[in-house]
Amino acid sequence: MNNKLFSNIKAITACSIAFGLAGFSMAAPIKTIPWNGHVGAVSFTFDDALENQVQNLKPVLDELPDVHVTFFLTDMGNGLKQNAAGFAALAKAGHEIGNHAKNHGHLSGITNNEELNEEIVKFADNIEKVLAENGATTNVISFATPFCENNDQVKGVIDTRHFINRDCGWHGRNEWDVEPDWLALKAKIWTRSGASVPEMLTAMDTAAFIGNFAGAEPWEVQIKGGTWLVVLNHGVTDDKGDDYAIDPADIKKIFERAIEDKLWVAPFGTIGAYYRAHFIVDAATSTATDDGFTVSWKIPNEHMPKSVMLRVNIDTKSIGENVVVEQNGQKITPESDGSYIIEFMSKSLTVRKAGAGDSTTHPQDTTATPPTDSTKDTSTALPKIQLGSEQNSTVYTKFTLFDLNGNRLGTVSDFAVPANYPKGTYIIRAEAKGQAAITKKVSR
Ligand SMILES: [Zn+2]
């Protein structure tokens, strides 16, 4: 045994002795569940603010409540100005609005920072302003470079106003444990001449790790599990003369395959934020407290979404069987599989031993199990919560609406989905001070 190894072992032993004492830093106890519990993920992005996206894609999207996509807007050809109402309607239906630069210029050819600022930063503000004038509140946090022309100076300016940028090319897949360049994500590009519908369908399967990839040659891309695929589209029209455009029926087929493959189909900024957050949370170490531990972390970019819900497992073995997980003083009820849904943007969480005043200390099905269910152990339960009764409105102070992909859509006033949301199934999380939050599936 060499000395270095020996001193490492000593260090580990010293750590184990310290384990459990308040104030000491310990292992990283949080592990994010990949791709929000899906085997893989896909983000469809549509560039250039084209009228045919509003005309031909919106009807397809309206039929598929589980599909949310990203539109990268530019004012090239007056795209933003002319189609603002259409994109505002898409934003209101839960789709992401991103930034594709004001004039769709060759950004890497611009060396004047003021000019880059006009194209990138000020245009992000302008998109939000124009869509607000059309009734949609948006938070532009994703960028896509025109012509995928990028360099360090361009990245530097993008980074001051966005937390992520999409370039293009390559197979467009990202592995869970390999941190990408957040300002140069690759994307698989659709063109009529360059791709085909069967190829795109196979790309969905590959992202979902469906197929036999064991026979790949060493020099080929190795597929080791589910990945996040980013797709770049432009127009949506039957016009076969438009090489960049895809037929509405074909994009629908590809969306449907993604759902069938059980991929997490969500906007670029949504999946990108989940993906980026996991590298931070999973590396965050815990600090012991008198009755448990806390884990704190930093937000990597101030332009992350306002809410980034992560589905995580937390190693609480050192604390004992009955634990309480809290964020901002609010208990988090475990999901039926024992995982927790935490808010990354809260920057910390606490795990402590459950005390006499705590009730829910074991995983339970939080999706609308009536409290009268005789199979459920209610002996130690909280004051009974009458789901759906009027009592809720007095007990719960905050209701948050999510789609089934975990995207936070906004706050609502009760366990009902407002009529301006598309028909489909949603999740509503209700919170009350001093009580565990509960979630409920709600359809409209
Ligand atoms: Zn473009």
CSV table of N, CA, C and O and ligand atoms in Angstrom, one decimal, residues 47-49 72 74 76 100 104 144-148 166 232-234, ligand 1:
chain,number,residue,atom,x,y,z
A,47,ASP,N,-37.7,27.4,-35.4
A,47,ASP,CA,-37.0,28.7,-35.6
A,47,ASP,C,-37.7,29.6,-36.5
A,47,ASP,O,-38.5,29.2,-37.4
A,48,ASP,N,-37.3,30.9,-36.4
A,48,ASP,CA,-37.6,31.9,-37.4
A,48,ASP,C,-38.9,32.6,-37.4
A,48,ASP,O,-39.2,33.4,-38.3
A,49,ALA,N,-39.8,32.3,-36.4
A,49,ALA,CA,-41.0,33.1,-36.2
A,49,ALA,C,-41.9,33.1,-37.5
A,49,ALA,O,-42.4,34.1,-38.0
A,72,PHE,N,-38.2,29.7,-31.4
A,72,PHE,CA,-37.2,30.7,-31.3
A,72,PHE,C,-37.5,31.9,-32.3
A,72,PHE,O,-37.5,31.7,-33.5
A,74,THR,N,-37.5,35.7,-34.2
A,74,THR,CA,-36.6,36.7,-34.7
A,74,THR,C,-37.5,37.7,-35.4
A,74,THR,O,-38.7,37.5,-35.6
A,76,MET,N,-36.5,39.0,-38.3
A,76,MET,CA,-36.2,38.9,-39.7
A,76,MET,C,-37.5,38.8,-40.5
A,76,MET,O,-38.4,38.0,-40.1
A,100,HIS,N,-34.1,34.2,-31.1
A,100,HIS,CA,-33.3,33.8,-32.2
A,100,HIS,C,-32.6,35.0,-32.9
A,100,HIS,O,-32.3,34.9,-34.1
A,104,HIS,N,-31.5,38.1,-37.2
A,104,HIS,CA,-31.0,36.8,-37.7
A,104,HIS,C,-29.7,36.9,-38.5
A,104,HIS,O,-29.5,36.4,-39.6
A,144,ALA,N,-31.1,30.7,-29.4
A,144,ALA,CA,-30.7,29.8,-30.5
A,144,ALA,C,-29.9,30.6,-31.5
A,144,ALA,O,-30.5,31.6,-32.0
A,145,THR,N,-28.7,30.3,-31.8
A,145,THR,CA,-27.9,31.1,-32.7
A,145,THR,C,-28.4,31.0,-34.1
A,145,THR,O,-28.6,29.9,-34.6
A,146,PRO,N,-28.5,32.1,-34.8
A,146,PRO,CA,-28.8,32.1,-36.3
A,146,PRO,C,-27.7,31.4,-37.0
A,146,PRO,O,-26.5,31.7,-36.7
A,147,PHE,N,-28.0,30.5,-37.9
A,147,PHE,CA,-27.0,29.8,-38.7
A,147,PHE,C,-26.0,29.0,-37.8
A,147,PHE,O,-25.0,28.5,-38.3
A,148,CYS,N,-26.3,28.9,-36.5
A,148,CYS,CA,-25.5,28.2,-35.6
A,148,CYS,C,-24.1,28.8,-35.5
A,148,CYS,O,-23.1,28.1,-35.3
A,166,ARG,N,-28.9,27.0,-27.9
A,166,ARG,CA,-28.9,25.9,-28.9
A,166,ARG,C,-28.1,26.3,-30.1
A,166,ARG,O,-28.4,27.3,-30.8
A,232,LEU,N,-34.3,20.4,-34.3
A,232,LEU,CA,-34.4,21.7,-34.9
A,232,LEU,C,-35.3,21.7,-36.1
A,232,LEU,O,-35.0,21.0,-37.1
A,233,ASN,N,-36.4,22.4,-36.1
A,233,ASN,CA,-37.3,22.5,-37.2
A,233,ASN,C,-37.4,23.9,-37.6
A,233,ASN,O,-37.2,24.8,-36.9
A,234,HIS,N,-37.9,24.1,-38.9
A,234,HIS,CA,-38.2,25.5,-39.3
A,234,HIS,C,-39.7,25.5,-39.6
A,234,HIS,O,-40.5,25.4,-38.7
B,1,ZN,ZN,-32.9,30.7,-38.2
